Amino acid sequence: MTTSARAFARPSFRSIEERLGMVVLAAMLLFASTHAFAHGFKVGDLEIGHPWSRATPAGAKVAAGYLTVKNNGSQPDRLVSIQSDVSDKAEIHEMAVDAKGVMTMRQITGGVEIPAGGEVAFKPGAYHIMFMGLKAPVKEGEKFSGTLTFEKAGTVTVEFQADKMGGQSQDHSGH
Ligand SMILES: [Cu+2]
């Protein structure tokens, strides 16, 4: 049997249509997966990763917000404010251990710097966003939007995914 005969017997090259179809399918899968798993937002040189919150008990007046901000630029930027329809206002807070060894929460009034080439995590036990004057309880599985304002990059609206109620867990590595 000759080489050419074997080549002929093999399923031949896929048609252009088939190949195009596969490219479209691959693109759709890629889109679906980035959509489902990455949950990220971009503004200028900044990437906002996985904004999330926690379900709140009935009557709660505050909810927390967490996310990461990565700065791919060569200039530092600064998260200066947050707004959301779910609450009267939103503040930037920091959890820290005071001189007596007690965990306390304080408001950061001057914003938080996002260093050039660096990343800042707003997470339980550290910097976080506090939605003050909550208008309705945050329910598990729901999403709500919030608008972040950066000194240089400007504003970006992101979606916070509400996780189950917090308890004492400081861990969110499951996401
Ligand atoms: Cu707080």
mmCIF file of C-alpha atoms and ligand atoms in Angstrom:
data_model
loop_
_atom_site.group_PDB
_atom_site.id
_atom_site.type_symbol
_atom_site.label_atom_id
_atom_site.label_comp_id
_atom_site.label_asym_id
_atom_site.label_seq_id
_atom_site.Cartn_x
_atom_site.Cartn_y
_atom_site.Cartn_z
ATOM 1 C CA MET A 1 0.000 0.000 0.000
ATOM 2 C CA THR A 2 1.369 3.375 -0.954
ATOM 3 C CA THR A 3 1.503 6.508 1.119
ATOM 4 C CA SER A 4 -0.991 8.246 -1.081
ATOM 5 C CA ALA A 5 -3.482 5.409 -0.760
ATOM 6 C CA ARG A 6 -3.306 5.571 3.031
ATOM 7 C CA ALA A 7 -3.763 9.310 2.974
ATOM 8 C CA PHE A 8 -6.787 8.848 0.797
ATOM 9 C CA ALA A 9 -8.314 6.240 3.096
ATOM 10 C CA ARG A 10 -7.944 8.434 6.185
ATOM 11 C CA PRO A 11 -10.757 10.826 7.005
ATOM 12 C CA SER A 12 -9.731 13.806 4.956
ATOM 13 C CA PHE A 13 -9.086 17.352 6.108
ATOM 14 C CA ARG A 14 -12.019 18.971 7.759
ATOM 15 C CA SER A 15 -13.979 21.350 5.601
ATOM 16 C CA ILE A 16 -13.673 25.076 6.153
ATOM 17 C CA GLU A 17 -17.227 25.080 7.504
ATOM 18 C CA GLU A 18 -16.428 22.432 10.077
ATOM 19 C CA ARG A 19 -13.308 24.252 11.170
ATOM 20 C CA LEU A 20 -15.128 27.555 11.429
ATOM 21 C CA GLY A 21 -17.794 25.830 13.464
ATOM 22 C CA MET A 22 -15.163 24.553 15.877
ATOM 23 C CA VAL A 23 -13.613 28.004 16.211
ATOM 24 C CA VAL A 24 -17.010 29.484 17.031
ATOM 25 C CA LEU A 25 -17.694 26.719 19.527
ATOM 26 C CA ALA A 26 -14.296 27.203 21.153
ATOM 27 C CA ALA A 27 -14.910 30.950 21.395
ATOM 28 C CA MET A 28 -18.299 30.339 22.966
ATOM 29 C CA LEU A 29 -16.830 27.946 25.515
ATOM 30 C CA LEU A 30 -14.063 30.401 26.309
ATOM 31 C CA PHE A 31 -16.573 33.196 26.769
ATOM 32 C CA ALA A 32 -18.804 31.029 28.933
ATOM 33 C CA SER A 33 -15.934 29.910 31.134
ATOM 34 C CA THR A 34 -14.411 33.355 31.628
ATOM 35 C CA HIS A 35 -17.870 34.627 32.399
ATOM 36 C CA ALA A 36 -18.667 31.917 34.897
ATOM 37 C CA PHE A 37 -15.355 31.684 36.686
ATOM 38 C CA ALA A 38 -13.386 34.883 36.408
ATOM 39 C CA HIS A 39 -16.027 37.391 37.537
ATOM 40 C CA GLY A 40 -13.721 40.280 36.956
ATOM 41 C CA PHE A 41 -13.981 43.859 35.791
ATOM 42 C CA LYS A 42 -11.557 46.264 34.160
ATOM 43 C CA VAL A 43 -11.044 49.986 34.117
ATOM 44 C CA GLY A 44 -7.929 51.523 32.593
ATOM 45 C CA ASP A 45 -4.932 49.619 33.965
ATOM 46 C CA LEU A 46 -6.913 48.185 36.839
ATOM 47 C CA GLU A 47 -8.464 44.757 37.180
ATOM 48 C CA ILE A 48 -11.156 44.267 39.778
ATOM 49 C CA GLY A 49 -11.380 40.650 40.864
ATOM 50 C CA HIS A 50 -14.354 38.808 42.300
ATOM 51 C CA PRO A 51 -16.374 41.406 44.188
ATOM 52 C CA TRP A 52 -18.418 39.607 46.838
ATOM 53 C CA SER A 53 -20.497 40.288 49.875
ATOM 54 C CA ARG A 54 -22.294 38.315 52.519
ATOM 55 C CA ALA A 55 -25.928 37.719 53.166
ATOM 56 C CA THR A 56 -27.126 39.759 56.129
ATOM 57 C CA PRO A 57 -29.623 38.943 58.870
ATOM 58 C CA ALA A 58 -33.021 40.652 58.735
ATOM 59 C CA GLY A 59 -32.803 44.194 60.043
ATOM 60 C CA ALA A 60 -29.060 44.503 59.527
ATOM 61 C CA LYS A 61 -27.933 48.026 58.757
ATOM 62 C CA VAL A 62 -24.558 47.198 57.268
ATOM 63 C CA ALA A 63 -23.069 44.767 54.784
ATOM 64 C CA ALA A 64 -19.464 44.223 53.844
ATOM 65 C CA GLY A 65 -17.929 44.169 50.390
ATOM 66 C CA TYR A 66 -14.744 42.453 49.308
ATOM 67 C CA LEU A 67 -12.713 42.400 46.103
ATOM 68 C CA THR A 68 -9.191 42.624 44.770
ATOM 69 C CA VAL A 69 -7.716 45.457 42.749
ATOM 70 C CA LYS A 70 -4.721 44.743 40.563
ATOM 71 C CA ASN A 71 -2.830 47.599 38.988
ATOM 72 C CA ASN A 72 -1.122 46.644 35.722
ATOM 73 C CA GLY A 73 0.011 50.205 35.101
ATOM 74 C CA SER A 74 3.228 52.018 35.884
ATOM 75 C CA GLN A 75 1.553 54.659 38.055
ATOM 76 C CA PRO A 76 -0.030 54.162 41.446
ATOM 77 C CA ASP A 77 -3.765 54.730 41.631
ATOM 78 C CA ARG A 78 -6.137 55.125 44.536
ATOM 79 C CA LEU A 79 -9.589 53.803 45.343
ATOM 80 C CA VAL A 80 -11.264 56.913 46.670
ATOM 81 C CA SER A 81 -14.948 56.064 46.976
ATOM 82 C CA ILE A 82 -17.700 53.523 46.472
ATOM 83 C CA GLN A 83 -21.401 53.969 45.840
ATOM 84 C CA SER A 84 -24.225 51.484 45.699
ATOM 85 C CA ASP A 85 -27.990 51.544 45.534
ATOM 86 C CA VAL A 86 -28.204 48.948 48.317
ATOM 87 C CA SER A 87 -27.178 51.430 51.001
ATOM 88 C CA ASP A 88 -27.225 55.108 51.882
ATOM 89 C CA LYS A 89 -23.462 55.236 51.617
ATOM 90 C CA ALA A 90 -20.379 53.084 51.452
ATOM 91 C CA GLU A 91 -17.141 53.541 53.348
ATOM 92 C CA ILE A 92 -13.705 52.014 53.145
ATOM 93 C CA HIS A 93 -12.783 50.348 56.417
ATOM 94 C CA GLU A 94 -9.784 48.591 57.789
ATOM 95 C CA MET A 95 -9.700 45.865 60.393
ATOM 96 C CA ALA A 96 -6.638 46.115 62.550
ATOM 97 C CA VAL A 97 -5.399 45.004 65.931
ATOM 98 C CA ASP A 98 -5.121 47.981 68.282
ATOM 99 C CA ALA A 99 -2.535 48.590 71.014
ATOM 100 C CA LYS A 100 -4.530 46.448 73.447
ATOM 101 C CA GLY A 101 -4.621 43.541 71.035
ATOM 102 C CA VAL A 102 -8.290 44.050 70.189
ATOM 103 C CA MET A 103 -9.535 43.770 66.638
ATOM 104 C CA THR A 104 -11.083 47.074 65.682
ATOM 105 C CA MET A 105 -12.537 48.570 62.574
ATOM 106 C CA ARG A 106 -11.706 52.058 61.448
ATOM 107 C CA GLN A 107 -12.772 54.144 58.530
ATOM 108 C CA ILE A 108 -10.144 55.042 55.932
ATOM 109 C CA THR A 109 -10.909 58.546 54.776
ATOM 110 C CA GLY A 110 -8.121 59.224 52.292
ATOM 111 C CA GLY A 111 -8.726 56.218 50.067
ATOM 112 C CA VAL A 112 -6.468 53.227 49.550
ATOM 113 C CA GLU A 113 -3.459 53.307 47.283
ATOM 114 C CA ILE A 114 -3.135 50.618 44.630
ATOM 115 C CA PRO A 115 0.609 50.499 43.937
ATOM 116 C CA ALA A 116 1.945 50.364 40.382
ATOM 117 C CA GLY A 117 2.271 46.719 39.434
ATOM 118 C CA GLY A 118 0.708 45.724 42.735
ATOM 119 C CA GLU A 119 -2.507 44.272 44.067
ATOM 120 C CA VAL A 120 -4.594 45.175 47.091
ATOM 121 C CA ALA A 121 -7.065 42.733 48.578
ATOM 122 C CA PHE A 122 -10.172 43.965 50.309
ATOM 123 C CA LYS A 123 -10.996 40.935 52.395
ATOM 124 C CA PRO A 124 -12.239 39.824 55.785
ATOM 125 C CA GLY A 125 -9.867 40.948 58.517
ATOM 126 C CA ALA A 126 -8.267 43.648 56.377
ATOM 127 C CA TYR A 127 -9.416 46.471 54.147
ATOM 128 C CA HIS A 128 -13.054 46.096 53.221
ATOM 129 C CA ILE A 129 -15.986 48.075 51.923
ATOM 130 C CA MET A 130 -18.800 48.778 54.336
ATOM 131 C CA PHE A 131 -22.253 49.459 52.947
ATOM 132 C CA MET A 132 -23.825 51.665 55.628
ATOM 133 C CA GLY A 133 -27.543 52.237 55.998
ATOM 134 C CA LEU A 134 -28.583 49.092 54.179
ATOM 135 C CA LYS A 135 -31.964 49.508 52.485
ATOM 136 C CA ALA A 136 -32.840 45.801 52.414
ATOM 137 C CA PRO A 137 -31.164 42.612 53.586
ATOM 138 C CA VAL A 138 -28.586 41.153 51.239
ATOM 139 C CA LYS A 139 -29.740 37.676 50.269
ATOM 140 C CA GLU A 140 -27.487 34.750 49.531
ATOM 141 C CA GLY A 141 -27.031 34.171 45.819
ATOM 142 C CA GLU A 142 -28.103 37.650 44.856
ATOM 143 C CA LYS A 143 -25.998 40.189 43.066
ATOM 144 C CA PHE A 144 -25.936 43.920 43.530
ATOM 145 C CA SER A 145 -23.960 46.556 41.752
ATOM 146 C CA GLY A 146 -21.529 49.015 43.176
ATOM 147 C CA THR A 147 -19.562 51.801 41.555
ATOM 148 C CA LEU A 148 -15.913 52.226 42.434
ATOM 149 C CA THR A 149 -14.155 55.520 41.836
ATOM 150 C CA PHE A 150 -10.411 55.592 41.325
ATOM 151 C CA GLU A 151 -8.348 58.741 41.321
ATOM 152 C CA LYS A 152 -6.792 58.110 37.894
ATOM 153 C CA ALA A 153 -8.651 55.248 36.242
ATOM 154 C CA GLY A 154 -12.069 56.790 36.940
ATOM 155 C CA THR A 155 -15.232 54.902 37.745
ATOM 156 C CA VAL A 156 -16.273 51.317 37.127
ATOM 157 C CA THR A 157 -19.467 49.532 38.071
ATOM 158 C CA VAL A 158 -18.982 46.017 39.376
ATOM 159 C CA GLU A 159 -21.304 43.306 40.664
ATOM 160 C CA PHE A 160 -21.015 41.983 44.168
ATOM 161 C CA GLN A 161 -22.062 38.363 44.581
ATOM 162 C CA ALA A 162 -23.686 37.655 47.903
ATOM 163 C CA ASP A 163 -22.299 34.638 49.669
ATOM 164 C CA LYS A 164 -23.868 32.895 52.616
ATOM 165 C CA MET A 165 -23.920 34.581 56.005
ATOM 166 C CA GLY A 166 -20.525 35.068 57.494
ATOM 167 C CA GLY A 167 -20.186 33.648 60.961
ATOM 168 C CA GLN A 168 -16.594 33.971 62.052
ATOM 169 C CA SER A 169 -15.019 32.527 58.956
ATOM 170 C CA GLN A 170 -12.298 34.706 57.523
ATOM 171 C CA ASP A 171 -11.645 32.326 54.717
ATOM 172 C CA HIS A 172 -12.906 32.742 51.216
ATOM 173 C CA SER A 173 -10.465 30.580 49.363
ATOM 174 C CA GLY A 174 -13.299 28.594 47.799
ATOM 175 C CA HIS A 175 -13.727 31.325 45.208
HETATM 176 CU CU CU B 1 -16.218 47.784 58.348
#
